[in-house]
Amino acid sequence: MNNYIEEVALSGIEGQPLYLTPQLGLNLAKAYLMWITKKTGKAPNELTIAIGQDPRLSSRLLKVSCFNALVPYGVECIDCDLTA
């Protein structure tokens, strides 16, 4: 089974660079914010975004990255905790 997502672990796969980092999570959340504001026509401070996590160890770290990316723009973020 070679078609699985490798970027989910905290330490990555031995011999390969870590791809899914907190900075990437931050960048993805900012990109989503740009998309959703354009799509809805609403300003960031008019948005409420629910953010959950799955059971993987890396998901909490990525959820925190999302909060760090969105809250400074005035987005109301709701922590849905474990959602999977």
Coordinates of N, CA, C and O in Angstrom, one line a residue:
M1 N 0.9 -1.2 0.0 CA 0.0 0.0 0.0 C 0.9 1.2 0.0 O 1.3 1.7 1.0
N2 N 1.2 1.8 -1.2 CA 2.1 2.9 -1.3 C 1.3 4.2 -1.4 O 1.9 5.3 -1.3
N3 N 0.0 4.2 -1.5 CA -0.7 5.5 -1.7 C -1.4 5.9 -0.3 O -2.6 5.8 -0.2
Y4 N -0.6 6.3 0.6 CA -1.1 6.8 1.9 C -0.5 8.2 2.2 O 0.5 8.5 1.6
I5 N -1.2 8.9 3.0 CA -0.7 10.2 3.3 C 0.5 10.1 4.3 O 0.3 9.6 5.4
E6 N 1.6 10.5 3.9 CA 2.8 10.4 4.8 C 3.0 11.6 5.7 O 3.8 11.6 6.6
E7 N 2.4 12.7 5.4 CA 2.6 13.9 6.1 C 1.9 14.1 7.4 O 1.7 15.2 7.9
V8 N 1.4 13.0 8.0 CA 0.6 13.1 9.2 C 1.3 13.0 10.5 O 0.8 13.3 11.6
A9 N 2.5 12.4 10.5 CA 3.2 12.1 11.7 C 4.0 13.4 12.2 O 4.4 14.2 11.4
L10 N 4.2 13.4 13.5 CA 4.9 14.5 14.1 C 6.4 14.5 13.6 O 7.0 15.6 13.4
S11 N 7.0 13.4 13.5 CA 8.4 13.3 13.1 C 8.6 13.0 11.7 O 9.8 12.9 11.2
G12 N 7.6 12.7 10.9 CA 7.8 12.4 9.5 C 8.3 10.9 9.3 O 8.3 10.2 10.3
I13 N 8.7 10.6 8.1 CA 9.2 9.3 7.8 C 10.7 9.4 7.8 O 11.3 10.3 7.2
E14 N 11.4 8.4 8.4 CA 12.8 8.4 8.4 C 13.4 8.5 7.0 O 13.0 7.9 6.1
G15 N 14.4 9.5 6.9 CA 15.1 9.7 5.7 C 14.4 10.7 4.7 O 14.8 11.0 3.7
Q16 N 13.2 11.2 5.2 CA 12.4 12.1 4.3 C 12.2 13.4 5.1 O 12.0 13.3 6.4
P17 N 12.2 14.5 4.5 CA 11.9 15.8 5.2 C 10.5 15.8 5.7 O 9.6 15.3 5.1
L18 N 10.3 16.5 6.9 CA 9.0 16.7 7.4 C 8.3 17.7 6.5 O 8.8 18.8 6.3
Y19 N 7.1 17.3 6.1 CA 6.3 18.2 5.1 C 5.2 19.0 5.8 O 5.1 20.1 5.6
L20 N 4.4 18.3 6.6 CA 3.3 18.9 7.3 C 3.7 19.5 8.6 O 3.8 18.9 9.6
T21 N 4.1 20.8 8.5 CA 4.6 21.5 9.7 C 3.6 22.5 10.2 O 2.6 22.9 9.5
P22 N 3.8 23.1 11.4 CA 2.9 24.1 11.9 C 2.9 25.3 10.9 O 1.8 25.9 10.7
Q23 N 4.0 25.7 10.3 CA 4.0 26.8 9.3 C 3.1 26.5 8.1 O 2.4 27.4 7.7
L24 N 3.1 25.3 7.7 CA 2.3 24.9 6.5 C 0.8 25.0 7.0 O 0.0 25.4 6.2
G25 N 0.5 24.5 8.2 CA -0.9 24.6 8.7 C -1.3 26.1 8.7 O -2.4 26.4 8.4
L26 N -0.4 26.9 9.2 CA -0.7 28.4 9.3 C -1.0 28.9 7.8 O -2.0 29.6 7.6
N27 N -0.2 28.6 6.9 CA -0.3 29.0 5.5 C -1.6 28.5 4.9 O -2.3 29.2 4.2
L28 N -1.9 27.2 5.1 CA -3.2 26.7 4.6 C -4.4 27.4 5.2 O -5.4 27.7 4.5
A29 N -4.4 27.7 6.5 CA -5.5 28.4 7.1 C -5.7 29.8 6.5 O -6.8 30.2 6.3
K30 N -4.6 30.5 6.3 CA -4.6 31.8 5.7 C -5.2 31.8 4.3 O -5.9 32.6 3.9
A31 N -4.7 30.7 3.5 CA -5.2 30.6 2.2 C -6.7 30.3 2.2 O -7.5 30.8 1.4
Y32 N -7.2 29.5 3.1 CA -8.6 29.2 3.3 C -9.4 30.5 3.6 O -10.4 30.7 3.1
L33 N -8.8 31.3 4.5 CA -9.4 32.6 4.9 C -9.6 33.5 3.7 O -10.6 34.1 3.5
M34 N -8.5 33.6 2.9 CA -8.6 34.4 1.6 C -9.7 33.8 0.7 O -10.5 34.6 0.2
W35 N -9.8 32.5 0.6 CA -10.8 31.9 -0.3 C -12.2 32.2 0.2 O -13.1 32.6 -0.5
I36 N -12.4 31.9 1.5 CA -13.8 32.0 2.1 C -14.3 33.5 2.1 O -15.5 33.7 1.9
T37 N -13.4 34.4 2.4 CA -13.8 35.8 2.3 C -14.2 36.2 0.9 O -15.2 37.0 0.7
K38 N -13.5 35.8 -0.1 CA -13.8 36.1 -1.5 C -15.1 35.4 -1.9 O -16.0 36.0 -2.5
K39 N -15.3 34.1 -1.5 CA -16.4 33.3 -1.8 C -17.7 33.9 -1.2 O -18.8 33.9 -1.8
T40 N -17.6 34.3 0.1 CA -18.8 34.8 0.8 C -19.0 36.3 0.7 O -20.1 36.8 1.0
G41 N -18.0 37.1 0.4 CA -18.0 38.5 0.4 C -18.0 39.1 1.8 O -18.3 40.3 2.0
K42 N -17.7 38.3 2.8 CA -17.7 38.8 4.2 C -16.3 39.1 4.6 O -15.3 38.5 4.1
A43 N -16.2 40.0 5.5 CA -14.9 40.4 6.1 C -14.5 39.3 7.1 O -15.4 38.6 7.7
P44 N -13.2 39.1 7.4 CA -12.8 38.1 8.3 C -13.5 38.2 9.7 O -13.9 37.2 10.3
N45 N -13.7 39.4 10.2 CA -14.3 39.6 11.5 C -15.8 39.3 11.5 O -16.4 39.4 12.5
E46 N -16.4 39.0 10.3 CA -17.8 38.6 10.2 C -17.9 37.1 10.2 O -19.0 36.6 10.2
L47 N -16.8 36.4 10.2 CA -16.8 34.9 10.0 C -16.7 34.2 11.4 O -16.0 34.6 12.3
T48 N -17.3 33.0 11.4 CA -17.2 32.1 12.5 C -16.8 30.8 11.9 O -17.5 30.3 11.0
I49 N -15.6 30.2 12.3 CA -15.1 29.0 11.7 C -14.9 28.0 12.8 O -14.2 28.2 13.7
A50 N -15.5 26.8 12.6 CA -15.3 25.7 13.5 C -14.1 24.9 13.1 O -14.0 24.5 11.9
I51 N -13.3 24.5 14.0 CA -12.0 23.8 13.8 C -12.0 22.6 14.7 O -12.0 22.7 15.9
G52 N -11.9 21.4 14.1 CA -11.8 20.2 14.8 C -10.5 19.5 14.6 O -9.6 20.0 13.9
Q53 N -10.4 18.3 15.2 CA -9.2 17.5 14.9 C -9.5 16.0 14.9 O -10.6 15.7 15.4
D54 N -8.7 15.3 14.3 CA -8.9 13.8 14.3 C -7.9 13.2 15.3 O -7.2 13.9 16.0
P55 N -7.9 11.9 15.4 CA -7.1 11.3 16.5 C -5.6 11.3 16.3 O -4.8 10.9 17.2
R56 N -5.1 11.7 15.1 CA -3.6 11.7 14.9 C -2.9 12.6 15.8 O -3.4 13.7 16.2
L57 N -1.7 12.3 16.2 CA -0.9 13.1 17.2 C -0.7 14.5 16.6 O -0.6 15.5 17.3
S58 N -0.5 14.6 15.3 CA -0.2 15.9 14.7 C -1.4 16.8 14.6 O -1.2 18.0 14.3
S59 N -2.6 16.3 14.7 CA -3.8 17.2 14.4 C -3.9 18.3 15.4 O -4.4 19.4 15.0
R60 N -3.6 18.1 16.7 CA -3.7 19.2 17.7 C -2.8 20.3 17.3 O -3.1 21.5 17.3
L61 N -1.6 20.0 16.9 CA -0.6 21.0 16.5 C -1.1 21.8 15.3 O -0.9 23.0 15.2
L62 N -1.7 21.1 14.4 CA -2.2 21.8 13.2 C -3.5 22.6 13.5 O -3.6 23.7 12.9
K63 N -4.3 22.1 14.4 CA -5.4 22.9 14.8 C -5.0 24.2 15.5 O -5.5 25.3 15.2
V64 N -4.0 24.2 16.3 CA -3.4 25.4 17.0 C -2.9 26.3 15.9 O -3.1 27.5 16.0
S65 N -2.2 25.8 14.9 CA -1.8 26.6 13.8 C -2.9 27.4 13.1 O -2.8 28.5 12.7
C66 N -4.0 26.7 12.9 CA -5.2 27.3 12.3 C -5.7 28.5 13.2 O -6.0 29.6 12.7
F67 N -5.8 28.2 14.5 CA -6.2 29.3 15.4 C -5.2 30.5 15.3 O -5.7 31.6 15.2
N68 N -4.0 30.2 15.3 CA -2.9 31.2 15.2 C -3.0 32.0 13.9 O -2.7 33.2 13.9
A69 N -3.5 31.4 12.9 CA -3.6 32.1 11.6 C -4.8 32.9 11.5 O -4.8 34.0 10.9
L70 N -5.9 32.5 12.1 CA -7.2 33.1 11.8 C -7.6 34.1 12.9 O -8.2 35.2 12.5
V71 N -7.3 33.9 14.1 CA -7.8 34.8 15.2 C -7.2 36.2 15.0 O -8.0 37.2 15.2
P72 N -5.9 36.4 14.6 CA -5.5 37.8 14.4 C -6.2 38.6 13.4 O -6.2 39.8 13.4
Y73 N -6.9 37.9 12.5 CA -7.7 38.6 11.5 C -9.2 38.9 12.0 O -10.0 39.4 11.2
G74 N -9.5 38.5 13.2 CA -10.8 38.8 13.8 C -11.8 37.7 13.6 O -12.9 37.8 13.9
V75 N -11.3 36.6 13.0 CA -12.2 35.4 12.8 C -12.6 34.8 14.2 O -11.7 34.6 15.0
E76 N -13.9 34.6 14.4 CA -14.3 33.8 15.6 C -14.1 32.3 15.3 O -14.6 31.8 14.4
C77 N -13.2 31.7 16.1 CA -12.9 30.3 15.9 C -13.5 29.5 17.0 O -13.4 29.8 18.2
I78 N -14.2 28.4 16.7 CA -14.8 27.5 17.7 C -14.0 26.2 17.7 O -13.8 25.6 16.6
D79 N -13.5 25.8 18.8 CA -12.8 24.6 19.0 C -13.7 23.4 19.2 O -14.4 23.3 20.2
C80 N -13.8 22.6 18.2 CA -14.7 21.4 18.2 C -14.0 20.2 18.8 O -14.6 19.1 18.8
D81 N -12.8 20.3 19.2 CA -12.0 19.2 19.8 C -12.0 18.0 18.8 O -11.8 18.2 17.6
L82 N -12.1 16.8 19.3 CA -12.0 15.6 18.5 C -13.3 15.4 17.8 O -14.4 15.3 18.3
T83 N -13.2 15.4 16.4 CA -14.4 15.3 15.6 C -14.5 14.1 14.7 O -15.4 14.0 13.9
A84 N -13.5 13.2 14.8 CA -13.5 12.1 13.9 C -13.9 10.8 14.7 O -13.9 10.7 15.8

